[in-house]
PDB file of C-alpha atoms in Angstrom:
ATOM      1  CA  GLY A   1      -0.273  -0.008  -0.040  1.00  0.00           C
ATOM      2  CA  ALA A   2       1.244   3.504  -0.150  1.00  0.00           C
ATOM      3  CA  GLY A   3       3.081   4.968   2.543  1.00  0.00           C
ATOM      4  CA  VAL A   4       3.634   8.246   4.196  1.00  0.00           C
ATOM      5  CA  SER A   5       3.975  11.109   1.968  1.00  0.00           C
ATOM      6  CA  GLN A   6       5.006  14.424   2.751  1.00  0.00           C
ATOM      7  CA  THR A   7       4.721  18.031   0.279  1.00  0.00           C
ATOM      8  CA  PRO A   8       6.504  19.787  -0.757  1.00  0.00           C
ATOM      9  CA  SER A   9       9.490  18.121  -1.078  1.00  0.00           C
ATOM     10  CA  ASN A  10      11.960  21.259  -1.264  1.00  0.00           C
ATOM     11  CA  LYS A  11      10.896  24.307   0.211  1.00  0.00           C
ATOM     12  CA  VAL A  12      12.654  27.658   0.074  1.00  0.00           C
ATOM     13  CA  THR A  13      11.250  30.801   1.817  1.00  0.00           C
ATOM     14  CA  GLU A  14      12.898  33.869   3.333  1.00  0.00           C
ATOM     15  CA  LYS A  15      13.855  34.973   6.468  1.00  0.00           C
ATOM     16  CA  GLY A  16      10.750  36.104   8.117  1.00  0.00           C
ATOM     17  CA  LYS A  17       7.896  34.291   6.209  1.00  0.00           C
ATOM     18  CA  TYR A  18       5.334  32.004   6.931  1.00  0.00           C
ATOM     19  CA  VAL A  19       5.585  28.033   5.812  1.00  0.00           C
ATOM     20  CA  GLU A  20       3.514  25.194   6.032  1.00  0.00           C
ATOM     21  CA  LEU A  21       4.859  21.718   5.600  1.00  0.00           C
ATOM     22  CA  ARG A  22       1.986  18.430   4.865  1.00  0.00           C
ATOM     23  CA  CYS A  23       2.437  14.782   5.816  1.00  0.00           C
ATOM     24  CA  ASP A  24      -0.074  12.447   4.652  1.00  0.00           C
ATOM     25  CA  PRO A  25      -0.172   9.506   6.721  1.00  0.00           C
ATOM     26  CA  ILE A  26      -0.475   5.411   6.248  1.00  0.00           C
ATOM     27  CA  SER A  27      -4.404   4.969   5.972  1.00  0.00           C
ATOM     28  CA  GLY A  28      -5.688   3.824   9.376  1.00  0.00           C
ATOM     29  CA  HIS A  29      -2.749   5.007  11.153  1.00  0.00           C
ATOM     30  CA  THR A  30      -3.860   6.664  14.427  1.00  0.00           C
ATOM     31  CA  ALA A  31      -0.267   8.232  15.330  1.00  0.00           C
ATOM     32  CA  LEU A  32       1.513  10.741  13.386  1.00  0.00           C
ATOM     33  CA  TYR A  33       5.512  11.961  14.630  1.00  0.00           C
ATOM     34  CA  TRP A  34       6.758  15.094  13.292  1.00  0.00           C
ATOM     35  CA  TYR A  35      10.369  14.725  13.235  1.00  0.00           C
ATOM     36  CA  ARG A  36      13.408  17.679  12.097  1.00  0.00           C
ATOM     37  CA  GLN A  37      16.372  16.347  10.757  1.00  0.00           C
ATOM     38  CA  SER A  38      19.603  18.552  10.861  1.00  0.00           C
ATOM     39  CA  LEU A  39      22.866  18.159   8.934  1.00  0.00           C
ATOM     40  CA  GLY A  40      24.939  15.810   9.908  1.00  0.00           C
ATOM     41  CA  GLN A  41      22.461  14.715  12.740  1.00  0.00           C
ATOM     42  CA  GLY A  42      20.024  12.267  13.714  1.00  0.00           C
ATOM     43  CA  PRO A  43      15.947  12.946  13.447  1.00  0.00           C
ATOM     44  CA  GLU A  44      14.939  14.686  16.839  1.00  0.00           C
ATOM     45  CA  PHE A  45      11.244  14.607  17.891  1.00  0.00           C
ATOM     46  CA  LEU A  46       9.058  17.160  17.353  1.00  0.00           C
ATOM     47  CA  ILE A  47       5.562  16.853  18.128  1.00  0.00           C
ATOM     48  CA  TYR A  48       3.326  13.568  18.431  1.00  0.00           C
ATOM     49  CA  PHE A  49      -0.328  13.313  17.334  1.00  0.00           C
ATOM     50  CA  GLN A  50      -2.838  10.204  18.737  1.00  0.00           C
ATOM     51  CA  GLY A  51      -6.158  10.603  16.572  1.00  0.00           C
ATOM     52  CA  THR A  52      -6.929  14.693  16.655  1.00  0.00           C
ATOM     53  CA  GLY A  53      -5.067  15.864  19.553  1.00  0.00           C
ATOM     54  CA  ALA A  54      -1.112  16.001  20.186  1.00  0.00           C
ATOM     55  CA  ALA A  55      -0.282  13.711  22.645  1.00  0.00           C
ATOM     56  CA  ASP A  56       3.305  15.171  23.282  1.00  0.00           C
ATOM     57  CA  ASP A  57       4.275  18.444  21.821  1.00  0.00           C
ATOM     58  CA  SER A  58       7.676  18.889  24.144  1.00  0.00           C
ATOM     59  CA  GLY A  59      10.203  18.905  21.077  1.00  0.00           C
ATOM     60  CA  LEU A  60       8.531  22.067  18.904  1.00  0.00           C
ATOM     61  CA  PRO A  61      11.424  24.296  20.029  1.00  0.00           C
ATOM     62  CA  ASN A  62       9.544  27.127  20.305  1.00  0.00           C
ATOM     63  CA  ASP A  63       5.975  28.846  20.022  1.00  0.00           C
ATOM     64  CA  ARG A  64       6.737  29.623  16.026  1.00  0.00           C
ATOM     65  CA  PHE A  65       6.208  26.092  15.433  1.00  0.00           C
ATOM     66  CA  PHE A  66       2.910  25.203  15.538  1.00  0.00           C
ATOM     67  CA  ALA A  67       1.302  21.570  14.372  1.00  0.00           C
ATOM     68  CA  VAL A  68      -2.543  20.387  13.224  1.00  0.00           C
ATOM     69  CA  ARG A  69      -4.159  17.410  12.969  1.00  0.00           C
ATOM     70  CA  PRO A  70      -8.180  18.118  12.221  1.00  0.00           C
ATOM     71  CA  GLU A  71      -9.253  15.271  11.256  1.00  0.00           C
ATOM     72  CA  GLY A  72      -6.467  12.490  12.264  1.00  0.00           C
ATOM     73  CA  SER A  73      -5.523  11.656   9.669  1.00  0.00           C
ATOM     74  CA  VAL A  74      -3.496  14.974   7.222  1.00  0.00           C
ATOM     75  CA  SER A  75      -1.231  16.840   9.663  1.00  0.00           C
ATOM     76  CA  THR A  76       0.687  20.472   9.056  1.00  0.00           C
ATOM     77  CA  LEU A  77       3.081  21.596  10.288  1.00  0.00           C
ATOM     78  CA  LYS A  78       2.911  25.499  10.565  1.00  0.00           C
ATOM     79  CA  ILE A  79       6.047  27.724  11.156  1.00  0.00           C
ATOM     80  CA  GLN A  80       5.765  31.227  11.801  1.00  0.00           C
ATOM     81  CA  ARG A  81       8.563  34.102  11.097  1.00  0.00           C
ATOM     82  CA  THR A  82      11.022  31.573   9.975  1.00  0.00           C
ATOM     83  CA  GLU A  83      14.306  31.876  10.634  1.00  0.00           C
ATOM     84  CA  ARG A  84      17.477  30.768   9.288  1.00  0.00           C
ATOM     85  CA  GLY A  85      18.207  28.289  12.078  1.00  0.00           C
ATOM     86  CA  ASP A  86      15.084  26.620  10.729  1.00  0.00           C
ATOM     87  CA  SER A  87      16.698  25.053   7.419  1.00  0.00           C
ATOM     88  CA  ALA A  88      16.274  21.811   8.057  1.00  0.00           C
ATOM     89  CA  VAL A  89      14.739  18.281   7.109  1.00  0.00           C
ATOM     90  CA  TYR A  90      10.992  17.924   8.420  1.00  0.00           C
ATOM     91  CA  LEU A  91      10.033  14.387   9.082  1.00  0.00           C
ATOM     92  CA  CYS A  92       7.010  12.626   9.380  1.00  0.00           C
ATOM     93  CA  ALA A  93       5.928   9.213  10.262  1.00  0.00           C
ATOM     94  CA  SER A  94       2.785   7.306  11.300  1.00  0.00           C
ATOM     95  CA  SER A  95       2.626   4.046  13.474  1.00  0.00           C
ATOM     96  CA  SER A  96      -0.374   1.510  13.877  1.00  0.00           C
ATOM     97  CA  ARG A  97      -0.213  -0.442  17.331  1.00  0.00           C
ATOM     98  CA  GLN A  98       1.011  -4.328  16.780  1.00  0.00           C
ATOM     99  CA  GLY A  99       0.697  -6.003  19.805  1.00  0.00           C
ATOM    100  CA  ASP A 100       3.261  -4.297  22.605  1.00  0.00           C
ATOM    101  CA  THR A 101       4.483  -1.870  20.504  1.00  0.00           C
ATOM    102  CA  ASP A 102       3.673   0.085  17.610  1.00  0.00           C
ATOM    103  CA  THR A 103       6.554   0.753  14.381  1.00  0.00           C
ATOM    104  CA  GLN A 104       6.610   4.519  13.076  1.00  0.00           C
ATOM    105  CA  TYR A 105       7.011   4.456   9.267  1.00  0.00           C
ATOM    106  CA  PHE A 106       8.367   7.448   7.912  1.00  0.00           C
ATOM    107  CA  GLY A 107       8.323   9.920   4.743  1.00  0.00           C
ATOM    108  CA  PRO A 108      10.322  10.679   2.683  1.00  0.00           C
ATOM    109  CA  GLY A 109      10.545  14.266   4.084  1.00  0.00           C
ATOM    110  CA  THR A 110      10.528  18.032   3.577  1.00  0.00           C
ATOM    111  CA  ARG A 111      13.983  20.252   3.149  1.00  0.00           C
ATOM    112  CA  LEU A 112      13.535  23.359   4.307  1.00  0.00           C
ATOM    113  CA  THR A 113      15.684  25.990   3.242  1.00  0.00           C
ATOM    114  CA  VAL A 114      15.183  29.590   4.899  1.00  0.00           C
ATOM    115  CA  LEU A 115      16.893  32.139   3.179  1.00  0.00           C
TER     116      LEU A 115
ATOM    117  CA  ASP B   1      14.339   4.555  27.181  1.00  0.00           C
ATOM    118  CA  ALA B   2      17.636   3.026  27.072  1.00  0.00           C
ATOM    119  CA  LYS B   3      20.818   4.839  26.034  1.00  0.00           C
ATOM    120  CA  THR B   4      22.501   2.737  22.667  1.00  0.00           C
ATOM    121  CA  THR B   5      26.294   3.105  21.745  1.00  0.00           C
ATOM    122  CA  GLN B   6      27.342   2.052  18.100  1.00  0.00           C
ATOM    123  CA  PRO B   7      30.510   2.365  16.109  1.00  0.00           C
ATOM    124  CA  THR B   8      30.662   5.791  14.072  1.00  0.00           C
ATOM    125  CA  SER B   9      31.436   3.775  11.029  1.00  0.00           C
ATOM    126  CA  MET B  10      31.718   0.100   9.579  1.00  0.00           C
ATOM    127  CA  ASP B  11      33.014  -0.958   5.642  1.00  0.00           C
ATOM    128  CA  CYS B  12      31.743  -4.242   4.280  1.00  0.00           C
ATOM    129  CA  ALA B  13      32.331  -6.043   0.737  1.00  0.00           C
ATOM    130  CA  GLU B  14      29.279  -6.171  -1.147  1.00  0.00           C
ATOM    131  CA  GLY B  15      27.966  -9.693  -0.939  1.00  0.00           C
ATOM    132  CA  ARG B  16      29.245 -10.362   2.655  1.00  0.00           C
ATOM    133  CA  ALA B  17      27.682 -10.298   5.385  1.00  0.00           C
ATOM    134  CA  ALA B  18      27.576  -7.173   7.421  1.00  0.00           C
ATOM    135  CA  ASN B  19      27.429  -7.551  11.406  1.00  0.00           C
ATOM    136  CA  LEU B  20      26.268  -4.342  12.945  1.00  0.00           C
ATOM    137  CA  PRO B  21      26.736  -4.096  16.364  1.00  0.00           C
ATOM    138  CA  CYS B  22      24.774  -1.864  19.463  1.00  0.00           C
ATOM    139  CA  ASN B  23      25.603  -1.817  23.129  1.00  0.00           C
ATOM    140  CA  HIS B  24      22.261  -1.546  25.223  1.00  0.00           C
ATOM    141  CA  SER B  25      23.859  -2.004  28.820  1.00  0.00           C
ATOM    142  CA  THR B  26      20.541  -0.374  30.734  1.00  0.00           C
ATOM    143  CA  ILE B  27      17.734  -1.905  28.930  1.00  0.00           C
ATOM    144  CA  SER B  28      14.296  -2.317  30.722  1.00  0.00           C
ATOM    145  CA  GLY B  29      12.644  -5.500  30.793  1.00  0.00           C
ATOM    146  CA  ASN B  30      10.122  -3.915  28.593  1.00  0.00           C
ATOM    147  CA  GLU B  31      12.418  -2.055  25.621  1.00  0.00           C
ATOM    148  CA  TYR B  32      12.128  -3.519  22.605  1.00  0.00           C
ATOM    149  CA  VAL B  33      15.205  -3.010  20.540  1.00  0.00           C
ATOM    150  CA  TYR B  34      14.728  -1.571  16.767  1.00  0.00           C
ATOM    151  CA  TRP B  35      16.803  -0.644  13.999  1.00  0.00           C
ATOM    152  CA  TYR B  36      16.328   2.046  11.145  1.00  0.00           C
ATOM    153  CA  ARG B  37      18.201   2.464   8.476  1.00  0.00           C
ATOM    154  CA  GLN B  38      18.532   5.835   6.836  1.00  0.00           C
ATOM    155  CA  ILE B  39      19.948   5.729   3.095  1.00  0.00           C
ATOM    156  CA  HIS B  40      21.602   9.404   1.608  1.00  0.00           C
ATOM    157  CA  SER B  41      18.799  12.013   1.332  1.00  0.00           C
ATOM    158  CA  GLN B  42      15.942   9.839   2.282  1.00  0.00           C
ATOM    159  CA  GLY B  43      13.658   9.114   5.459  1.00  0.00           C
ATOM    160  CA  PRO B  44      14.913   6.881   7.842  1.00  0.00           C
ATOM    161  CA  GLN B  45      13.331   2.994   7.088  1.00  0.00           C
ATOM    162  CA  TYR B  46      12.176   0.327   9.456  1.00  0.00           C
ATOM    163  CA  ILE B  47      14.314  -2.430   9.158  1.00  0.00           C
ATOM    164  CA  ILE B  48      13.029  -4.838  12.292  1.00  0.00           C
ATOM    165  CA  HIS B  49      12.487  -5.040  16.076  1.00  0.00           C
ATOM    166  CA  GLY B  50      12.781  -7.496  18.925  1.00  0.00           C
ATOM    167  CA  LEU B  51      12.403  -7.911  22.834  1.00  0.00           C
ATOM    168  CA  LYS B  52      14.646 -10.987  23.615  1.00  0.00           C
ATOM    169  CA  ASN B  53      14.249 -13.686  20.441  1.00  0.00           C
ATOM    170  CA  ASN B  54      16.410 -13.313  17.441  1.00  0.00           C
ATOM    171  CA  GLU B  55      13.999 -12.346  14.966  1.00  0.00           C
ATOM    172  CA  THR B  56      14.624 -12.570  11.180  1.00  0.00           C
ATOM    173  CA  ASN B  57      12.830 -10.642   7.996  1.00  0.00           C
ATOM    174  CA  GLU B  58      13.337 -10.627   4.685  1.00  0.00           C
ATOM    175  CA  MET B  59      15.271  -7.408   5.128  1.00  0.00           C
ATOM    176  CA  ALA B  60      17.709  -8.796   8.157  1.00  0.00           C
ATOM    177  CA  SER B  61      18.463 -10.927  10.899  1.00  0.00           C
ATOM    178  CA  LEU B  62      18.460  -9.498  14.536  1.00  0.00           C
ATOM    179  CA  ILE B  63      20.280 -11.222  17.344  1.00  0.00           C
ATOM    180  CA  ILE B  64      19.801 -10.189  20.679  1.00  0.00           C
ATOM    181  CA  THR B  65      22.400 -11.455  23.649  1.00  0.00           C
ATOM    182  CA  GLU B  66      20.677 -13.680  26.397  1.00  0.00           C
ATOM    183  CA  ASP B  67      21.562 -10.294  29.549  1.00  0.00           C
ATOM    184  CA  ARG B  68      19.336  -8.003  26.451  1.00  0.00           C
ATOM    185  CA  LYS B  69      22.890  -5.691  26.700  1.00  0.00           C
ATOM    186  CA  SER B  70      23.511  -6.029  23.177  1.00  0.00           C
ATOM    187  CA  SER B  71      22.299  -6.899  20.046  1.00  0.00           C
ATOM    188  CA  THR B  72      23.373  -7.328  16.135  1.00  0.00           C
ATOM    189  CA  LEU B  73      21.866  -6.279  12.927  1.00  0.00           C
ATOM    190  CA  ILE B  74      22.971  -8.760  10.509  1.00  0.00           C
ATOM    191  CA  LEU B  75      22.685  -7.906   6.544  1.00  0.00           C
ATOM    192  CA  PRO B  76      23.401 -11.542   5.153  1.00  0.00           C
ATOM    193  CA  HIS B  77      24.550 -10.268   1.852  1.00  0.00           C
ATOM    194  CA  ALA B  78      25.009  -6.930   1.805  1.00  0.00           C
ATOM    195  CA  THR B  79      24.818  -4.604  -1.838  1.00  0.00           C
ATOM    196  CA  LEU B  80      25.966  -1.378  -2.507  1.00  0.00           C
ATOM    197  CA  ARG B  81      22.143  -0.282  -1.691  1.00  0.00           C
ATOM    198  CA  ASP B  82      22.729  -1.259   1.716  1.00  0.00           C
ATOM    199  CA  THR B  83      25.041   1.830   2.121  1.00  0.00           C
ATOM    200  CA  ALA B  84      23.159   4.040   4.943  1.00  0.00           C
ATOM    201  CA  VAL B  85      23.171   5.076   8.557  1.00  0.00           C
ATOM    202  CA  TYR B  86      22.104   2.666  10.499  1.00  0.00           C
ATOM    203  CA  TYR B  87      20.451   3.564  13.885  1.00  0.00           C
ATOM    204  CA  CYS B  88      20.189   1.475  16.772  1.00  0.00           C
ATOM    205  CA  ILE B  89      16.841   2.648  19.408  1.00  0.00           C
ATOM    206  CA  VAL B  90      15.524   1.201  21.845  1.00  0.00           C
ATOM    207  CA  ILE B  91      12.026   1.942  23.278  1.00  0.00           C
ATOM    208  CA  ALA B  92       9.918   0.815  25.732  1.00  0.00           C
ATOM    209  CA  GLY B  93       6.712  -1.416  24.846  1.00  0.00           C
ATOM    210  CA  GLY B  94       3.586  -1.349  26.650  1.00  0.00           C
ATOM    211  CA  THR B  95       1.177   1.832  26.915  1.00  0.00           C
ATOM    212  CA  SER B  96       4.005   3.803  26.038  1.00  0.00           C
ATOM    213  CA  TYR B  97       3.966   5.518  22.953  1.00  0.00           C
ATOM    214  CA  GLY B  98       6.364   5.101  20.264  1.00  0.00           C
ATOM    215  CA  LYS B  99       8.566   8.419  20.287  1.00  0.00           C
ATOM    216  CA  LEU B 100      11.655   7.806  18.654  1.00  0.00           C
ATOM    217  CA  THR B 101      15.145   8.792  20.052  1.00  0.00           C
ATOM    218  CA  PHE B 102      17.901   8.792  17.278  1.00  0.00           C
ATOM    219  CA  GLY B 103      21.687   8.802  17.915  1.00  0.00           C
ATOM    220  CA  GLN B 104      24.366   9.091  15.787  1.00  0.00           C
ATOM    221  CA  GLY B 105      24.254   5.352  13.890  1.00  0.00           C
ATOM    222  CA  THR B 106      27.008   3.722  12.383  1.00  0.00           C
ATOM    223  CA  ILE B 107      27.711   4.526   8.810  1.00  0.00           C
ATOM    224  CA  LEU B 108      27.992   1.309   6.883  1.00  0.00           C
ATOM    225  CA  THR B 109      29.558   1.390   3.522  1.00  0.00           C
ATOM    226  CA  VAL B 110      29.526  -1.394   1.427  1.00  0.00           C
ATOM    227  CA  HIS B 111      32.243  -1.580  -1.336  1.00  0.00           C
ATOM    228  CA  PRO B 112      32.453  -3.327  -4.352  1.00  0.00           C
TER     229      PRO B 112
END
């Protein structure tokens, strides 16, 4: 079946602009995660949704970052007043429960470049 | 979740088995060992996971020591396309959700 998809694949914006990054999870997956990966580093957790609600947003770096999942499927990560330090690959993953664990499946990521 | 330690880099000849070690000496009884890999410019790819028994799927085998303090991911016949960063991650099962904490991983280079 179809995997996790993310759009756009690349986004170039100017400092101070607003951006939205979209994630389409695997159909039927109730959990959705956002991660951010800077060059040369492993992905870092940002936020986790169970259904429509953000169950844990402890990884969001500041209040310029916000994410929604209004119908429990597609999610949008929103970044206000972008800064050059926000440049990174933003990864989305979704998962479903399999017995005692849930396995996350990642999308290809959105590469954000803030000039 | 328990911390993991992996070698920074490893080399492997094409067609040979690649054995990637991971130490997780503080692992708890309900924590699983997960392996992901990330090929350049792609999202992380799930490989395999296990609790205490050895596991095998179409991609790899996972060998977990009896004391569960370390494990080895085995790619039985490495190909050039297996060149990637391999991440070993320990995560609790049960009602805990699957927030993944990635370390630096092991850069595996498969050469002809």
